[in-house]
Amino acid sequence: MRRVYFDNSATTPVLPEVFEAMQPYFSEQFGNASSIHHHGQETRAAVERARESIARLLHCRGAEVVFTSGGTEADNLAIFGTAGAGDHVITSTVEHHAVLNACKHLEEEGCEVTYLPVDGRGLVDPEAVRRELRPTTRLITIMTANNETGVLQTVEEIGEIAAEADVYFHTDAVQAAGKVPIDVNEVGCDLLAISGHKLHGPQGIGALYVRTGTTLEPMLYGGRHERSRRAGTENVPGIVGLGRAAELAGRKLESGDGMGAMRDRLERLLLQIECAGVNGAGTPRVPQTLSMHFDGIDGESLVIALDLKGLAVSTGAACSSGAIEPSHVLMAMGMSPDRARASVRFSLGQQNTMEEVEFAAGLVGETVARLRELSPRAVVGR
Ligand SMILES: Cc1ncc(COP(=O)(O)O)c(C=O)c1O
C-alpha cells in the first residue's frame, strides 16, 4: 500500500545527510568527548562544531548552547533552572505539556503560576503578560509556535516586556526552529528550547539556548559537562545529527524553499470539503502545520480511517492521542468540545511532495464524506 506521512510535527524522518554525518560517531569515532586523548579530542571537536551550527541557526554564541536529551528536557531545564518556591511564573494555556506539567509541578513546590488565556486564533495578548507582572515574577514562558495549530505567538513583544521588567523569558521553539527564522536577540529571550527530531535530526537530542549571564540551576548533578549546566556524557552521534540538521534547515530557510506552498495548497483543497475550517486561521502560522475541523466527524475515527488507507495524520499532540479529552489547545481557543474532537492535524516535512498533497486531499475528502454518511447526525450547518 502507498503510504504518505503527514505527521511531521510528531516527528520527522532523519535526512540521509544527517544519518551519514552521525554514522562514524557510533563506530570509528567513539571517544568520550571529555577524554583528553586523540579519541576524545576528535569527538569534542565534532560536538563543538555542532554547537556552532546551532548557534548560527539561532543567532547566538556557541557558549550559549546547552545540549539536552530533547525538547522536554530543554523546557524543564529552562523552567526548573530559573524558578522555584516563592517565585511567580507567567505561562499560557496552550503550551506543550513539557511546559504545562513542569509549571504544575512548580506550583506543588510553592511557586505561583499564571496561565494566560488565548483568543480565538490562539494568541496570547502581550499586554496581558504585562498586566500579570508582579514583584515576584521570575520567569515568563510562552511558546514560539504551537504544536497543534502552528500559530506563532508575538514573542518579540513579549520579549520586550520581559526585558523592561527584568524578568527571564523562555520560549519553547521546538516547532519553530528551522521552520521560521529565529534570532534570539530579536526575540529578546533568555532561554529557548529546540528538539532534533522535529527538524529532520534524530530523536532524543535537543538544545537549550541560555543567554550569557542567566542564572541557571542545573537539574542533573554529576560531571562538569556543558559548562556545569547539564551533567552527563554527551550523546555525540545525536549532537552531530542535530548540528547537521540545523545546518541543512538554515540553508532551506535562506533559500526560501520551505513547505508553505504545499501547506497552502492542502489547505485550499481541504477547505472545499463541506463544513470544514482551519483552526488558528487569520494569524501567522509555521509553514508545516495545518489543523482543521470537519464538523460532525470524530477526529480519532478519521485518523484511523486515513491510516487504513495509507495516510498518517494526527489529532494533535502525539502524547494526547488516545486520550478521551478534547485538545486543551483547541478548547483554550474557545472551540466547542465537539468541534475540537472533530479536528485533525496535517503536518508536512521536507520529504513530502505536492503530488502527495493532492493524493492526501483526495483521500481526506472521500473519507470525511464516508464517515458522515455512516454517522450523519451532527454536521453543523447542514
Ligand atoms: C512544542 C513542543 N515542545 C516540546 C516538545 C517535546 O520535545 P521532545 O519530544 O524532543 O521531548 C514537543 C514535542 O512534541 C513540542 O511539539
Short mmCIF file of C-alpha atoms and ligand atoms in Angstrom, two decimals:
data_model
loop_
_atom_site.label_atom_id
_atom_site.label_comp_id
_atom_site.label_asym_id
_atom_site.label_seq_id
_atom_site.Cartn_x
_atom_site.Cartn_y
_atom_site.Cartn_z
CA MET A 1 0.00 0.00 0.00
CA ARG A 2 1.16 3.51 -0.76
CA ARG A 3 1.98 5.37 2.46
CA VAL A 4 2.09 9.13 2.88
CA TYR A 5 3.36 10.61 6.13
CA PHE A 6 1.79 13.93 7.16
CA ASP A 7 2.60 13.79 10.87
CA ASN A 8 5.92 15.63 10.86
CA SER A 9 5.02 17.70 13.91
CA ALA A 10 5.10 14.43 15.88
CA THR A 11 8.46 13.50 14.43
CA THR A 12 10.36 13.87 11.16
CA PRO A 13 12.46 11.27 9.34
CA VAL A 14 16.23 11.76 9.71
CA LEU A 15 17.57 13.19 6.44
CA PRO A 16 20.14 10.97 4.63
CA GLU A 17 22.83 13.69 5.03
CA VAL A 18 22.14 13.76 8.77
CA PHE A 19 22.33 9.98 9.08
CA GLU A 20 25.60 9.98 7.13
CA ALA A 21 27.10 12.65 9.40
CA MET A 22 26.15 10.65 12.51
CA GLN A 23 27.34 7.22 11.40
CA PRO A 24 31.09 7.47 12.17
CA TYR A 25 30.31 8.53 15.75
CA PHE A 26 28.77 5.14 16.51
CA SER A 27 31.87 3.24 15.42
CA GLU A 28 35.27 4.67 14.37
CA GLN A 29 34.89 7.95 16.26
CA PHE A 30 33.54 6.61 19.51
CA GLY A 31 35.57 8.61 22.04
CA ASN A 32 34.15 10.22 25.16
CA ALA A 33 34.18 13.95 24.42
CA SER A 34 35.65 14.57 27.89
CA SER A 35 38.71 12.32 27.33
CA ILE A 36 41.97 14.14 26.73
CA HIS A 37 43.42 11.61 24.26
CA HIS A 38 43.04 11.60 20.47
CA HIS A 39 39.66 9.80 20.52
CA GLY A 40 38.18 12.29 22.93
CA GLN A 41 39.59 15.26 21.05
CA GLU A 42 38.01 14.06 17.83
CA THR A 43 34.54 13.81 19.33
CA ARG A 44 35.00 17.04 21.33
CA ALA A 45 35.73 18.85 18.06
CA ALA A 46 32.58 17.33 16.50
CA VAL A 47 30.45 18.42 19.46
CA GLU A 48 31.81 21.97 19.26
CA ARG A 49 31.22 22.14 15.51
CA ALA A 50 27.60 21.07 16.08
CA ARG A 51 27.27 23.71 18.81
CA GLU A 52 28.38 26.37 16.34
CA SER A 53 25.81 25.14 13.80
CA ILE A 54 23.00 25.54 16.36
CA ALA A 55 24.39 28.95 17.29
CA ARG A 56 24.23 30.04 13.63
CA LEU A 57 20.61 28.87 13.34
CA LEU A 58 19.58 30.81 16.45
CA HIS A 59 21.99 33.77 16.04
CA CYS A 60 23.65 33.26 19.39
CA ARG A 61 27.13 32.26 20.61
CA GLY A 62 28.21 28.63 20.81
CA ALA A 63 28.87 29.00 24.54
CA GLU A 64 25.17 29.81 24.98
CA VAL A 65 24.01 26.41 23.64
CA VAL A 66 23.44 23.55 26.11
CA PHE A 67 22.75 20.09 24.68
CA THR A 68 19.92 18.14 26.31
CA SER A 69 18.06 14.87 25.67
CA GLY A 70 15.33 16.69 23.72
CA GLY A 71 12.75 19.44 23.82
CA THR A 72 11.14 18.22 27.03
CA GLU A 73 14.40 18.36 28.95
CA ALA A 74 15.28 21.74 27.45
CA ASP A 75 11.91 23.16 28.58
CA ASN A 76 12.27 21.58 32.02
CA LEU A 77 15.81 22.90 32.44
CA ALA A 78 14.69 26.42 31.50
CA ILE A 79 11.78 26.33 33.96
CA PHE A 80 13.24 24.49 36.96
CA GLY A 81 16.60 26.10 36.35
CA THR A 82 15.27 29.62 36.87
CA ALA A 83 12.13 29.44 39.07
CA GLY A 84 11.28 27.86 42.40
CA ALA A 85 9.36 28.23 45.65
CA GLY A 86 8.24 31.81 46.31
CA ASP A 87 8.59 32.88 42.68
CA HIS A 88 5.85 33.76 40.21
CA VAL A 89 5.81 32.40 36.65
CA ILE A 90 3.67 33.51 33.69
CA THR A 91 2.78 31.00 31.00
CA SER A 92 -0.14 30.28 28.65
CA THR A 93 -2.91 27.71 28.49
CA VAL A 94 -1.80 26.46 25.05
CA GLU A 95 1.74 25.37 25.93
CA HIS A 96 3.01 21.86 25.25
CA HIS A 97 2.81 19.54 28.26
CA ALA A 98 6.60 19.77 28.57
CA VAL A 99 5.94 23.32 29.83
CA LEU A 100 2.45 22.96 31.35
CA ASN A 101 3.29 19.96 33.51
CA ALA A 102 6.61 21.48 34.58
CA CYS A 103 4.65 24.57 35.70
CA LYS A 104 2.12 22.40 37.54
CA HIS A 105 4.98 20.75 39.39
CA LEU A 106 6.41 24.16 40.27
CA GLU A 107 3.04 25.06 41.82
CA GLU A 108 3.25 21.97 44.04
CA GLU A 109 6.64 23.23 45.18
CA GLY A 110 5.26 26.60 46.27
CA CYS A 111 5.66 28.67 43.14
CA GLU A 112 2.72 30.73 41.84
CA VAL A 113 1.86 30.29 38.16
CA THR A 114 -0.44 32.42 35.98
CA TYR A 115 -1.85 30.60 32.94
CA LEU A 116 -2.81 33.28 30.42
CA PRO A 117 -5.78 32.63 28.13
CA VAL A 118 -5.62 32.96 24.33
CA ASP A 119 -8.06 34.46 21.85
CA GLY A 120 -9.98 32.53 19.18
CA ARG A 121 -6.89 32.47 16.95
CA GLY A 122 -4.77 31.01 19.74
CA LEU A 123 -2.85 34.20 20.53
CA VAL A 124 -1.68 35.43 23.92
CA ASP A 125 -2.15 39.19 24.37
CA PRO A 126 1.29 40.64 25.25
CA GLU A 127 -0.46 43.37 27.27
CA ALA A 128 -1.97 40.64 29.43
CA VAL A 129 1.57 39.45 30.13
CA ARG A 130 2.46 42.98 31.25
CA ARG A 131 -0.63 43.22 33.49
CA GLU A 132 0.21 39.96 35.24
CA LEU A 133 3.75 41.00 36.20
CA ARG A 134 4.38 41.05 39.95
CA PRO A 135 7.45 41.95 42.00
CA THR A 136 7.99 38.21 42.48
CA THR A 137 7.70 37.32 38.76
CA ARG A 138 10.84 35.43 37.87
CA LEU A 139 10.02 33.82 34.52
CA ILE A 140 7.73 34.21 31.51
CA THR A 141 7.46 31.03 29.43
CA ILE A 142 5.43 31.38 26.23
CA MET A 143 5.94 29.17 23.18
CA THR A 144 7.06 30.46 19.77
CA ALA A 145 4.87 28.13 17.68
CA ASN A 146 2.06 25.88 18.81
CA ASN A 147 2.48 22.19 18.07
CA GLU A 148 -1.21 21.60 17.28
CA THR A 149 -2.18 24.67 15.26
CA GLY A 150 1.22 26.06 14.23
CA VAL A 151 0.13 29.51 15.47
CA LEU A 152 3.08 31.85 16.06
CA GLN A 153 2.95 33.98 19.21
CA THR A 154 4.16 37.58 19.11
CA VAL A 155 7.28 36.60 21.02
CA GLU A 156 9.22 39.78 20.17
CA GLU A 157 6.64 41.89 22.00
CA ILE A 158 6.68 39.55 24.97
CA GLY A 159 10.48 39.64 24.95
CA GLU A 160 10.43 43.44 25.17
CA ILE A 161 8.03 43.36 28.11
CA ALA A 162 10.19 40.78 29.87
CA ALA A 163 13.35 42.84 29.30
CA GLU A 164 11.70 46.06 30.59
CA ALA A 165 10.57 44.20 33.71
CA ASP A 166 13.93 42.44 34.10
CA VAL A 167 12.22 39.03 34.15
CA TYR A 168 13.61 35.93 32.44
CA PHE A 169 11.84 34.96 29.19
CA HIS A 170 11.87 31.37 27.97
CA THR A 171 10.29 30.30 24.70
CA ASP A 172 9.60 26.76 23.52
CA ALA A 173 10.69 26.97 19.87
CA VAL A 174 10.56 23.22 19.24
CA GLN A 175 8.03 23.60 16.40
CA ALA A 176 9.53 26.82 15.05
CA ALA A 177 13.27 26.15 14.83
CA GLY A 178 14.36 25.50 11.27
CA LYS A 179 10.86 26.36 10.00
CA VAL A 180 10.88 30.14 10.51
CA PRO A 181 13.93 32.37 11.04
CA ILE A 182 14.86 32.74 14.71
CA ASP A 183 17.17 35.39 16.10
CA VAL A 184 17.34 35.21 19.88
CA ASN A 185 18.27 38.89 20.05
CA GLU A 186 15.21 39.92 18.07
CA VAL A 187 13.02 37.64 20.18
CA GLY A 188 14.67 39.08 23.28
CA CYS A 189 14.54 35.73 25.08
CA ASP A 190 16.96 34.48 27.72
CA LEU A 191 16.16 30.82 27.12
CA LEU A 192 14.90 28.96 24.03
CA ALA A 193 14.27 25.23 23.55
CA ILE A 194 14.70 23.20 20.36
CA SER A 195 14.46 19.47 19.56
CA GLY A 196 16.33 17.39 16.97
CA HIS A 197 13.54 15.12 15.77
CA LYS A 198 11.26 17.98 14.72
CA LEU A 199 13.77 19.26 12.16
CA HIS A 200 14.89 16.05 10.47
CA GLY A 201 17.50 15.30 13.12
CA PRO A 202 17.46 12.29 15.46
CA GLN A 203 15.12 11.66 18.40
CA GLY A 204 16.48 12.03 21.92
CA ILE A 205 18.56 15.15 21.37
CA GLY A 206 17.74 18.81 21.85
CA ALA A 207 19.29 22.04 22.99
CA LEU A 208 18.59 24.97 25.24
CA TYR A 209 19.85 28.43 24.38
CA VAL A 210 20.91 30.15 27.61
CA ARG A 211 21.75 33.84 27.28
CA THR A 212 25.13 34.75 28.82
CA GLY A 213 24.59 35.99 32.37
CA THR A 214 21.44 33.91 33.00
CA THR A 215 21.50 32.24 36.40
CA LEU A 216 20.53 28.63 35.70
CA GLU A 217 20.43 25.89 38.34
CA PRO A 218 21.24 22.51 36.80
CA MET A 219 18.70 19.68 37.08
CA LEU A 220 21.24 16.87 36.91
CA TYR A 221 24.24 16.52 39.20
CA GLY A 222 27.36 14.78 38.02
CA GLY A 223 30.34 15.85 35.96
CA ARG A 224 31.03 19.36 34.71
CA HIS A 225 29.66 18.73 31.22
CA GLU A 226 28.10 21.55 29.23
CA ARG A 227 29.82 24.14 31.44
CA SER A 228 28.20 22.58 34.53
CA ARG A 229 24.72 23.24 33.16
CA ARG A 230 23.89 19.65 32.14
CA ALA A 231 25.84 16.76 33.63
CA GLY A 232 26.26 13.50 31.71
CA THR A 233 28.44 12.16 28.91
CA GLU A 234 27.42 13.87 25.69
CA ASN A 235 25.29 11.98 23.15
CA VAL A 236 27.85 12.57 20.41
CA PRO A 237 26.03 10.94 17.44
CA GLY A 238 22.83 12.77 18.43
CA ILE A 239 24.62 16.08 18.83
CA VAL A 240 26.35 15.68 15.46
CA GLY A 241 22.99 14.82 13.88
CA LEU A 242 21.30 17.84 15.44
CA GLY A 243 24.13 20.08 14.24
CA ARG A 244 23.89 18.79 10.66
CA ALA A 245 20.07 19.06 10.70
CA ALA A 246 20.35 22.67 11.92
CA GLU A 247 22.80 23.49 9.11
CA LEU A 248 20.50 22.00 6.46
CA ALA A 249 17.42 23.70 7.92
CA GLY A 250 19.28 27.02 7.95
CA ARG A 251 20.12 26.62 4.26
CA LYS A 252 16.50 25.82 3.40
CA LEU A 253 15.39 28.93 5.26
CA GLU A 254 17.89 31.08 3.36
CA SER A 255 16.80 29.66 0.00
CA GLY A 256 13.14 30.31 0.88
CA ASP A 257 12.45 26.74 -0.20
CA GLY A 258 10.01 25.94 2.61
CA MET A 259 6.84 23.93 2.95
CA GLY A 260 4.45 26.89 2.84
CA ALA A 261 3.31 26.34 -0.75
CA MET A 262 2.41 22.68 -0.08
CA ARG A 263 0.60 23.55 3.14
CA ASP A 264 -1.36 26.35 1.47
CA ARG A 265 -2.39 24.05 -1.40
CA LEU A 266 -3.51 21.37 1.08
CA GLU A 267 -5.47 24.00 2.99
CA ARG A 268 -7.24 25.25 -0.16
CA LEU A 269 -8.15 21.72 -1.22
CA LEU A 270 -9.43 20.69 2.21
CA LEU A 271 -11.48 23.87 2.63
CA GLN A 272 -13.56 22.68 -0.31
CA ILE A 273 -14.94 19.96 1.98
CA GLU A 274 -18.32 20.90 3.39
CA CYS A 275 -18.31 22.25 6.98
CA ALA A 276 -14.53 22.30 7.25
CA GLY A 277 -12.44 25.10 8.73
CA VAL A 278 -8.89 25.98 9.72
CA ASN A 279 -8.04 26.14 13.43
CA GLY A 280 -5.92 29.21 14.12
CA ALA A 281 -6.84 30.98 10.87
CA GLY A 282 -6.19 34.70 10.46
CA THR A 283 -2.80 34.86 12.15
CA PRO A 284 0.73 33.82 11.13
CA ARG A 285 1.49 30.12 11.47
CA VAL A 286 4.57 27.97 10.87
CA PRO A 287 4.59 26.70 7.26
CA GLN A 288 4.46 22.97 8.00
CA THR A 289 1.28 22.76 10.09
CA LEU A 290 -2.43 22.69 9.25
CA SER A 291 -5.04 21.99 11.90
CA MET A 292 -8.58 21.63 10.57
CA HIS A 293 -12.01 20.67 11.85
CA PHE A 294 -14.52 18.66 9.84
CA ASP A 295 -17.77 19.17 11.70
CA GLY A 296 -19.77 16.07 12.52
CA ILE A 297 -16.89 13.60 12.37
CA ASP A 298 -14.77 12.20 15.15
CA GLY A 299 -11.10 13.15 14.67
CA GLU A 300 -9.80 9.84 16.07
CA SER A 301 -12.05 7.90 13.66
CA LEU A 302 -10.78 9.98 10.75
CA VAL A 303 -7.14 9.40 11.78
CA ILE A 304 -7.74 5.65 11.94
CA ALA A 305 -9.70 5.52 8.66
CA LEU A 306 -6.98 7.52 6.88
CA ASP A 307 -4.26 5.31 8.34
CA LEU A 308 -6.02 2.25 6.89
CA LYS A 309 -5.77 3.95 3.50
CA GLY A 310 -2.10 4.82 3.96
CA LEU A 311 -2.20 8.44 5.16
CA ALA A 312 -0.64 9.18 8.55
CA VAL A 313 -2.04 12.27 10.30
CA SER A 314 -2.83 13.04 13.92
CA THR A 315 -5.47 14.54 16.16
CA GLY A 316 -2.86 16.89 17.63
CA ALA A 317 -0.15 16.35 20.16
CA ALA A 318 1.21 12.81 19.86
CA CYS A 319 1.19 12.42 23.62
CA SER A 320 -2.51 13.28 23.92
CA SER A 321 -3.62 10.90 21.18
CA GLY A 322 -5.67 8.09 22.64
CA ALA A 323 -6.90 10.40 25.39
CA ILE A 324 -10.65 10.95 25.51
CA GLU A 325 -10.30 14.60 26.48
CA PRO A 326 -10.51 17.07 23.60
CA SER A 327 -7.35 19.06 22.87
CA HIS A 328 -6.52 21.60 25.61
CA VAL A 329 -5.19 23.92 22.90
CA LEU A 330 -8.38 23.98 20.81
CA MET A 331 -10.55 24.25 23.94
CA ALA A 332 -8.43 27.20 25.15
CA MET A 333 -9.19 28.87 21.80
CA GLY A 334 -12.86 28.76 22.73
CA MET A 335 -13.82 25.89 20.45
CA SER A 336 -16.71 23.61 21.45
CA PRO A 337 -15.67 20.13 22.64
CA ASP A 338 -17.45 18.65 19.58
CA ARG A 339 -15.50 20.80 17.13
CA ALA A 340 -12.24 20.18 18.99
CA ARG A 341 -12.91 16.43 18.73
CA ALA A 342 -13.65 16.86 15.01
CA SER A 343 -10.16 18.26 14.42
CA VAL A 344 -7.16 16.71 12.72
CA ARG A 345 -3.59 17.98 12.27
CA PHE A 346 -1.72 17.62 8.99
CA SER A 347 1.99 18.40 9.28
CA LEU A 348 4.48 18.38 6.44
CA GLY A 349 8.17 17.64 6.19
CA GLN A 350 10.90 18.17 3.63
CA GLN A 351 10.36 14.69 2.19
CA ASN A 352 6.75 15.44 1.19
CA THR A 353 5.75 16.43 -2.35
CA MET A 354 2.97 18.41 -3.99
CA GLU A 355 1.77 15.18 -5.56
CA GLU A 356 1.34 13.69 -2.07
CA VAL A 357 -0.66 16.78 -1.11
CA GLU A 358 -3.10 16.15 -3.98
CA PHE A 359 -3.32 12.45 -3.13
CA ALA A 360 -3.91 13.15 0.57
CA ALA A 361 -6.56 15.80 -0.10
CA GLY A 362 -8.50 13.32 -2.25
CA LEU A 363 -8.34 10.66 0.47
CA VAL A 364 -9.47 13.09 3.17
CA GLY A 365 -12.40 14.29 1.07
CA GLU A 366 -13.62 10.72 0.40
CA THR A 367 -13.09 9.59 3.97
CA VAL A 368 -14.84 12.56 5.59
CA ALA A 369 -17.82 12.01 3.26
CA ARG A 370 -17.96 8.30 4.10
CA LEU A 371 -17.74 8.89 7.86
CA ARG A 372 -20.51 11.47 7.64
CA GLU A 373 -22.71 9.01 5.76
CA LEU A 374 -22.13 6.44 8.48
CA SER A 375 -23.00 8.95 11.19
CA PRO A 376 -24.92 11.83 9.64
CA ARG A 377 -26.25 13.33 12.89
CA ALA A 378 -24.17 16.32 13.80
CA VAL A 379 -22.88 18.15 10.74
CA VAL A 380 -23.19 21.80 11.73
CA GLY A 381 -24.76 23.97 9.04
CA ARG A 382 -26.23 21.06 7.07
C1 LIG B 1 6.06 22.48 21.23
C2 LIG B 1 6.78 21.27 21.75
N1 LIG B 1 7.52 21.39 22.85
C3 LIG B 1 8.20 20.35 23.36
C4 LIG B 1 8.14 19.11 22.77
C5 LIG B 1 8.91 17.98 23.36
O1 LIG B 1 10.05 17.68 22.59
P1 LIG B 1 10.76 16.25 22.69
O2 LIG B 1 9.86 15.27 22.01
O3 LIG B 1 12.06 16.42 21.98
O4 LIG B 1 10.95 15.96 24.14
C6 LIG B 1 7.35 18.93 21.62
C7 LIG B 1 7.20 17.59 21.01
O5 LIG B 1 6.13 17.23 20.53
C8 LIG B 1 6.66 20.05 21.09
O6 LIG B 1 5.91 19.94 19.98
#
